Amino acid sequence: MSASSASKAGQPVKTSSPQKPSPQSAKSSGKGLVRPAPRAKVRRARLVVSKVDTWSVLKLAFLLSVALGIITVVASLVLWIVLSLTGLFDGINELLSMLGGSAGGADIKRFLSLGNVALFATIISVANVILLTVLSVLGALVYNIAASLIGGIGVTLTDD
């Protein structure tokens, strides 16, 4: 039955558009509100790190120490370039010539040339790569021995 024929018959006309309830009626009736999803129960797992794989420690320590070595070399070169551009080496040469009294004076740039700084930084970085890798593996071995005696480190993991 259409709306026009319903109104002719004296019946009330039903509209298809939904009506919004007022905020007070929605609170009182509970309809129209979106209820939050029930909160899931948080799962917890207590685990113990009983062993650390020495091979994975070796790989990770090597890669991190190589990255640190590259950062060291690049930072030392950038620092040398900044000091050279600011004229610090010339100022040190003037100070040494005033204190020493010799006209020729020592040229500090000859001792601290860019090549010497790069070589020194590279040697230090290679030594750090070797030392950090060896010390990390030794630390993993010592942890494995201590964990077998004591039981390891307890870790609690949660599911958020």
Coordinates of N, CA and C in Angstrom, one line a residue:
M1 N 0.8 -1.2 0.0 CA 0.0 0.0 0.0 C 0.9 1.2 0.0
S2 N 0.6 2.2 -0.9 CA 1.4 3.4 -1.0 C 1.0 4.4 0.1
A3 N 1.9 5.4 0.2 CA 1.6 6.4 1.2 C 0.4 7.2 0.9
S4 N 0.1 7.5 -0.4 CA -1.1 8.2 -0.7 C -2.4 7.5 -0.5
S5 N -2.4 6.1 -0.7 CA -3.6 5.3 -0.5 C -3.8 5.1 1.0
A6 N -2.7 5.1 1.8 CA -2.8 4.9 3.3 C -3.4 6.2 3.9
S7 N -3.0 7.4 3.4 CA -3.6 8.6 3.9 C -5.0 8.7 3.6
K8 N -5.4 8.2 2.4 CA -6.8 8.3 2.0 C -7.7 7.4 2.9
A9 N -7.1 6.3 3.3 CA -7.9 5.3 4.1 C -7.9 5.7 5.5
G10 N -7.2 6.8 5.9 CA -7.3 7.3 7.3 C -6.3 6.6 8.2
Q11 N -5.4 5.9 7.6 CA -4.3 5.3 8.4 C -3.1 6.2 8.5
P12 N -2.4 6.1 9.6 CA -1.2 7.0 9.7 C -0.1 6.6 8.7
V13 N 0.6 7.6 8.2 CA 1.6 7.3 7.1 C 2.9 7.0 7.8
K14 N 3.6 5.9 7.5 CA 4.9 5.6 8.0 C 5.9 6.1 7.0
T15 N 6.9 6.8 7.5 CA 8.0 7.2 6.7 C 9.1 6.3 6.8
S16 N 9.9 6.2 5.8 CA 11.1 5.3 5.7 C 12.3 5.9 6.3
S17 N 12.4 7.2 6.6 CA 13.6 7.8 7.1 C 13.7 7.6 8.6
P18 N 14.8 7.1 9.0 CA 15.0 6.9 10.5 C 15.0 8.2 11.3
Q19 N 14.5 8.1 12.4 CA 14.5 9.3 13.3 C 15.6 9.1 14.3
K20 N 16.3 10.2 14.5 CA 17.4 10.2 15.5 C 16.8 10.4 16.9
P21 N 17.2 9.5 17.8 CA 16.7 9.7 19.2 C 17.4 10.8 19.9
S22 N 16.8 11.5 20.8 CA 17.4 12.6 21.5 C 18.5 12.0 22.4
P23 N 19.5 12.8 22.8 CA 20.6 12.2 23.6 C 20.1 11.7 24.9
Q24 N 19.0 12.3 25.5 CA 18.5 11.9 26.8 C 17.8 10.5 26.6
S25 N 17.0 10.4 25.5 CA 16.3 9.1 25.3 C 17.2 8.0 25.0
A26 N 18.4 8.3 24.3 CA 19.3 7.3 24.0 C 20.0 6.8 25.2
K27 N 20.3 7.7 26.2 CA 20.9 7.3 27.4 C 20.0 6.5 28.3
S28 N 18.7 6.8 28.3 CA 17.8 6.1 29.1 C 17.4 4.8 28.6
S29 N 17.3 4.7 27.3 CA 16.9 3.4 26.7 C 18.1 2.5 26.4
G30 N 19.2 3.1 26.1 CA 20.4 2.3 25.8 C 20.5 1.9 24.4
K31 N 19.5 2.3 23.6 CA 19.5 2.1 22.1 C 20.3 3.2 21.4
G32 N 20.9 2.9 20.3 CA 21.6 3.9 19.6 C 23.0 4.1 20.0
L33 N 23.4 3.6 21.1 CA 24.8 3.7 21.5 C 25.6 2.6 21.0
V34 N 26.8 2.8 20.7 CA 27.7 1.8 20.2 C 28.5 1.3 21.5
R35 N 28.3 0.0 21.7 CA 29.0 -0.5 22.9 C 30.4 -0.9 22.5
P36 N 31.4 -0.7 23.4 CA 32.7 -1.1 23.0 C 32.8 -2.6 23.0
A37 N 33.7 -3.1 22.2 CA 33.9 -4.5 22.1 C 34.4 -5.0 23.5
P38 N 34.1 -6.2 23.8 CA 34.5 -6.7 25.1 C 36.1 -6.8 25.1
R39 N 36.7 -6.4 26.2 CA 38.1 -6.4 26.3 C 38.7 -7.8 26.4
A40 N 39.6 -8.1 25.5 CA 40.2 -9.4 25.5 C 41.1 -9.6 26.8
K41 N 41.1 -10.8 27.3 CA 42.0 -11.0 28.4 C 43.4 -11.0 28.0
V42 N 44.2 -10.3 28.7 CA 45.6 -10.2 28.4 C 46.4 -11.5 28.7
R43 N 47.0 -12.0 27.7 CA 47.8 -13.2 27.9 C 49.2 -12.8 28.4
R44 N 49.7 -13.6 29.3 CA 51.1 -13.4 29.8 C 51.8 -14.7 29.7
A45 N 53.1 -14.6 29.3 CA 54.0 -15.8 29.3 C 55.3 -15.4 30.0
R46 N 55.6 -16.2 30.9 CA 56.9 -16.0 31.6 C 57.9 -17.0 31.0
L47 N 58.9 -16.4 30.3 CA 59.9 -17.2 29.7 C 61.3 -16.9 30.3
V48 N 62.2 -17.9 30.1 CA 63.6 -17.7 30.6 C 64.5 -17.8 29.5
V49 N 65.4 -16.9 29.4 CA 66.5 -16.9 28.4 C 67.6 -17.8 29.0
S50 N 67.6 -19.0 28.5 CA 68.5 -20.0 29.1 C 69.8 -20.1 28.3
K51 N 69.8 -19.7 27.1 CA 71.0 -19.8 26.2 C 71.0 -18.8 25.2
V52 N 72.1 -18.3 24.8 CA 72.3 -17.3 23.8 C 73.2 -18.0 22.7
D53 N 72.7 -18.0 21.5 CA 73.5 -18.6 20.4 C 74.7 -17.7 20.1
T54 N 75.9 -18.3 20.3 CA 77.2 -17.6 20.1 C 77.4 -17.2 18.6
W55 N 76.9 -18.0 17.7 CA 77.1 -17.6 16.3 C 76.3 -16.4 15.9
S56 N 75.1 -16.3 16.4 CA 74.2 -15.1 16.1 C 74.8 -13.9 16.8
V57 N 75.4 -14.1 18.0 CA 76.0 -12.9 18.7 C 77.2 -12.5 17.9
L58 N 78.0 -13.4 17.4 CA 79.2 -13.0 16.6 C 78.8 -12.2 15.4
K59 N 77.7 -12.7 14.7 CA 77.3 -12.0 13.4 C 76.8 -10.6 13.8
L60 N 76.0 -10.5 14.8 CA 75.4 -9.2 15.2 C 76.4 -8.2 15.7
A61 N 77.3 -8.7 16.5 CA 78.4 -7.9 17.1 C 79.3 -7.4 15.9
F62 N 79.6 -8.3 15.0 CA 80.5 -7.9 13.9 C 79.8 -6.8 13.1
L63 N 78.6 -7.0 12.7 CA 77.9 -6.0 11.9 C 77.7 -4.6 12.6
L64 N 77.4 -4.7 13.9 CA 77.3 -3.4 14.6 C 78.6 -2.7 14.8
S65 N 79.7 -3.5 15.0 CA 81.0 -2.8 15.2 C 81.5 -2.3 13.9
V66 N 81.2 -3.0 12.8 CA 81.6 -2.4 11.5 C 80.9 -1.1 11.2
A67 N 79.6 -1.0 11.6 CA 78.8 0.2 11.4 C 79.4 1.3 12.3
L68 N 79.8 0.9 13.5 CA 80.4 1.9 14.4 C 81.8 2.4 13.9
G69 N 82.5 1.5 13.2 CA 83.8 1.8 12.6 C 83.6 2.8 11.5
I70 N 82.6 2.6 10.6 CA 82.4 3.5 9.5 C 82.0 4.9 10.1
I71 N 81.1 4.9 11.1 CA 80.7 6.2 11.7 C 82.0 6.9 12.3
T72 N 82.9 6.1 12.9 CA 84.1 6.7 13.5 C 85.0 7.4 12.4
V73 N 85.2 6.7 11.3 CA 86.0 7.2 10.2 C 85.4 8.5 9.6
V74 N 84.1 8.4 9.3 CA 83.4 9.5 8.7 C 83.4 10.7 9.6
A75 N 83.1 10.5 10.9 CA 83.1 11.6 11.9 C 84.4 12.2 12.0
S76 N 85.5 11.5 12.0 CA 86.8 12.1 12.2 C 87.2 12.9 11.0
L77 N 86.8 12.4 9.8 CA 87.1 13.2 8.6 C 86.3 14.5 8.5
V78 N 85.1 14.4 8.9 CA 84.2 15.6 8.9 C 84.8 16.6 10.0
L79 N 85.2 16.1 11.1 CA 85.8 17.0 12.1 C 87.0 17.6 11.7
W80 N 87.9 16.9 11.0 CA 89.1 17.5 10.4 C 88.8 18.6 9.4
I81 N 87.9 18.3 8.6 CA 87.5 19.3 7.5 C 86.9 20.6 8.2
V82 N 86.1 20.4 9.2 CA 85.5 21.6 9.9 C 86.7 22.4 10.6
L83 N 87.6 21.7 11.3 CA 88.7 22.4 11.9 C 89.6 23.1 10.9
S84 N 89.8 22.5 9.8 CA 90.6 23.1 8.8 C 89.9 24.4 8.2
L85 N 88.6 24.3 8.0 CA 87.9 25.4 7.4 C 87.8 26.6 8.4
T86 N 87.8 26.3 9.7 CA 87.7 27.4 10.7 C 89.1 28.0 10.9
G87 N 90.1 27.4 10.4 CA 91.5 28.0 10.6 C 92.1 27.7 11.9
L88 N 91.7 26.6 12.5 CA 92.3 26.2 13.8 C 93.7 25.8 13.7
F89 N 94.1 25.1 12.6 CA 95.4 24.7 12.4 C 96.4 25.9 12.2
D90 N 95.9 26.9 11.5 CA 96.8 28.1 11.3 C 97.0 28.8 12.7
G91 N 95.9 28.9 13.5 CA 96.0 29.5 14.8 C 97.0 28.8 15.7
I92 N 97.0 27.4 15.6 CA 97.9 26.6 16.5 C 99.3 26.8 16.0
N93 N 99.5 26.9 14.7 CA 100.8 27.2 14.1 C 101.4 28.6 14.6
E94 N 100.5 29.6 14.6 CA 100.9 30.9 15.1 C 101.3 30.9 16.6
L95 N 100.5 30.1 17.3 CA 100.8 30.0 18.8 C 102.1 29.3 19.0
L96 N 102.3 28.2 18.3 CA 103.6 27.5 18.5 C 104.8 28.3 18.1
S97 N 104.6 29.1 17.0 CA 105.8 30.0 16.6 C 106.0 31.1 17.6
M98 N 105.0 31.6 18.3 CA 105.1 32.6 19.3 C 105.8 32.1 20.5
L99 N 105.4 30.9 20.9 CA 105.9 30.2 22.1 C 107.3 29.7 21.9
G100 N 107.5 29.1 20.7 CA 108.8 28.5 20.4 C 109.9 29.6 20.0
G101 N 109.5 30.7 19.5 CA 110.4 31.7 19.1 C 111.1 31.4 17.8
S102 N 110.9 30.2 17.2 CA 111.6 30.0 16.0 C 110.8 30.5 14.8
A103 N 111.5 31.0 13.8 CA 110.8 31.6 12.7 C 110.1 30.6 11.8
G104 N 110.8 29.4 11.7 CA 110.2 28.4 10.8 C 109.0 27.7 11.5
G105 N 109.1 27.4 12.8 CA 108.0 26.8 13.5 C 107.6 25.5 12.9
A106 N 106.9 24.7 13.7 CA 106.4 23.4 13.3 C 105.0 23.6 12.6
D107 N 104.9 22.9 11.5 CA 103.6 23.0 10.8 C 102.7 21.8 11.3
I108 N 101.7 22.2 12.0 CA 100.8 21.1 12.6 C 100.0 20.4 11.5
K109 N 99.8 21.0 10.4 CA 99.0 20.4 9.3 C 99.9 19.2 8.7
R110 N 101.2 19.3 8.9 CA 102.0 18.3 8.3 C 101.8 17.0 9.2
F111 N 101.7 17.2 10.5 CA 101.5 16.0 11.4 C 100.0 15.5 11.4
L112 N 99.1 16.4 11.3 CA 97.7 16.1 11.3 C 97.1 16.3 9.9
S113 N 97.7 15.7 8.9 CA 97.1 15.9 7.6 C 95.8 15.0 7.5
L114 N 95.1 15.3 6.5 CA 93.8 14.5 6.3 C 94.1 13.0 6.1
G115 N 95.2 12.7 5.4 CA 95.5 11.3 5.2 C 95.9 10.6 6.5
N116 N 96.7 11.3 7.3 CA 97.1 10.7 8.6 C 95.9 10.5 9.5
V117 N 95.0 11.5 9.5 CA 93.8 11.3 10.4 C 92.9 10.2 9.9
A118 N 92.8 10.0 8.5 CA 92.0 8.9 8.0 C 92.6 7.6 8.3
L119 N 94.0 7.5 8.2 CA 94.7 6.3 8.5 C 94.5 5.9 10.0
F120 N 94.7 6.9 10.8 CA 94.6 6.6 12.3 C 93.2 6.2 12.6
A121 N 92.2 6.9 12.1 CA 90.8 6.5 12.4 C 90.5 5.1 11.8
T122 N 91.0 4.7 10.7 CA 90.8 3.4 10.1 C 91.4 2.3 11.0
I123 N 92.6 2.6 11.5 CA 93.3 1.6 12.3 C 92.5 1.4 13.6
I124 N 92.1 2.5 14.2 CA 91.3 2.4 15.4 C 90.0 1.7 15.2
S125 N 89.4 1.9 14.1 CA 88.1 1.3 13.8 C 88.3 -0.2 13.6
V126 N 89.4 -0.7 12.9 CA 89.6 -2.1 12.7 C 89.9 -2.8 14.0
A127 N 90.7 -2.1 14.9 CA 90.9 -2.6 16.2 C 89.6 -2.8 17.0
N128 N 88.8 -1.8 16.9 CA 87.5 -1.8 17.6 C 86.6 -2.9 17.1
V129 N 86.6 -3.2 15.8 CA 85.8 -4.3 15.2 C 86.2 -5.6 15.8
I130 N 87.5 -5.8 15.8 CA 88.1 -7.1 16.3 C 87.8 -7.2 17.8
L131 N 88.1 -6.2 18.6 CA 87.9 -6.2 20.0 C 86.4 -6.4 20.4
L132 N 85.5 -5.6 19.8 CA 84.1 -5.7 20.2 C 83.5 -7.0 19.8
T133 N 83.9 -7.6 18.7 CA 83.4 -8.9 18.3 C 83.8 -10.0 19.2
V134 N 85.1 -10.0 19.6 CA 85.7 -11.0 20.5 C 85.0 -10.8 21.9
L135 N 84.9 -9.6 22.3 CA 84.3 -9.4 23.7 C 82.9 -9.8 23.7
S136 N 82.1 -9.6 22.6 CA 80.7 -9.9 22.6 C 80.6 -11.4 22.6
V137 N 81.4 -12.2 21.9 CA 81.3 -13.6 21.9 C 81.7 -14.2 23.2
L138 N 82.7 -13.6 23.8 CA 83.1 -14.0 25.2 C 82.0 -13.8 26.2
G139 N 81.4 -12.6 26.1 CA 80.2 -12.3 26.9 C 79.1 -13.3 26.8
A140 N 78.8 -13.7 25.5 CA 77.8 -14.7 25.3 C 78.2 -16.1 25.9
L141 N 79.4 -16.5 25.8 CA 79.9 -17.7 26.4 C 79.8 -17.7 27.9
V142 N 80.2 -16.6 28.5 CA 80.1 -16.4 30.0 C 78.6 -16.4 30.4
Y143 N 77.7 -15.8 29.6 CA 76.3 -15.8 29.9 C 75.8 -17.2 29.9
N144 N 76.1 -18.0 28.9 CA 75.7 -19.4 28.7 C 76.1 -20.2 29.9
I145 N 77.4 -20.0 30.4 CA 77.8 -20.8 31.5 C 77.1 -20.4 32.8
A146 N 76.9 -19.1 33.0 CA 76.2 -18.6 34.2 C 74.7 -19.0 34.1
A147 N 74.1 -19.0 32.9 CA 72.7 -19.4 32.8 C 72.5 -20.9 33.1
S148 N 73.5 -21.7 32.7 CA 73.4 -23.1 33.0 C 73.5 -23.4 34.5
L149 N 74.2 -22.5 35.2 CA 74.3 -22.7 36.7 C 73.1 -22.1 37.4
I150 N 72.7 -20.9 37.0 CA 71.7 -20.2 37.8 C 70.3 -20.4 37.2
G151 N 70.2 -20.5 35.9 CA 68.9 -20.7 35.3 C 68.6 -19.6 34.2
G152 N 69.3 -18.6 34.1 CA 69.0 -17.6 33.0 C 68.3 -16.4 33.5
I153 N 67.9 -15.5 32.6 CA 67.1 -14.3 32.9 C 65.7 -14.6 32.6
G154 N 64.8 -14.2 33.6 CA 63.4 -14.4 33.4 C 62.8 -13.2 32.7
V155 N 61.9 -13.5 31.7 CA 61.3 -12.4 30.9 C 59.8 -12.7 30.9
T156 N 59.0 -11.7 31.1 CA 57.5 -11.8 31.1 C 57.0 -11.1 29.8
L157 N 56.4 -11.8 28.9 CA 55.8 -11.2 27.7 C 54.3 -11.1 27.8
T158 N 53.8 -10.0 27.4 CA 52.3 -9.8 27.4 C 51.8 -9.6 26.1
D159 N 50.5 -9.9 25.9 CA 49.9 -9.7 24.6 C 49.0 -8.5 24.7
D160 N 49.4 -7.3 24.2 CA 48.6 -6.1 24.4 C 47.6 -6.0 23.3

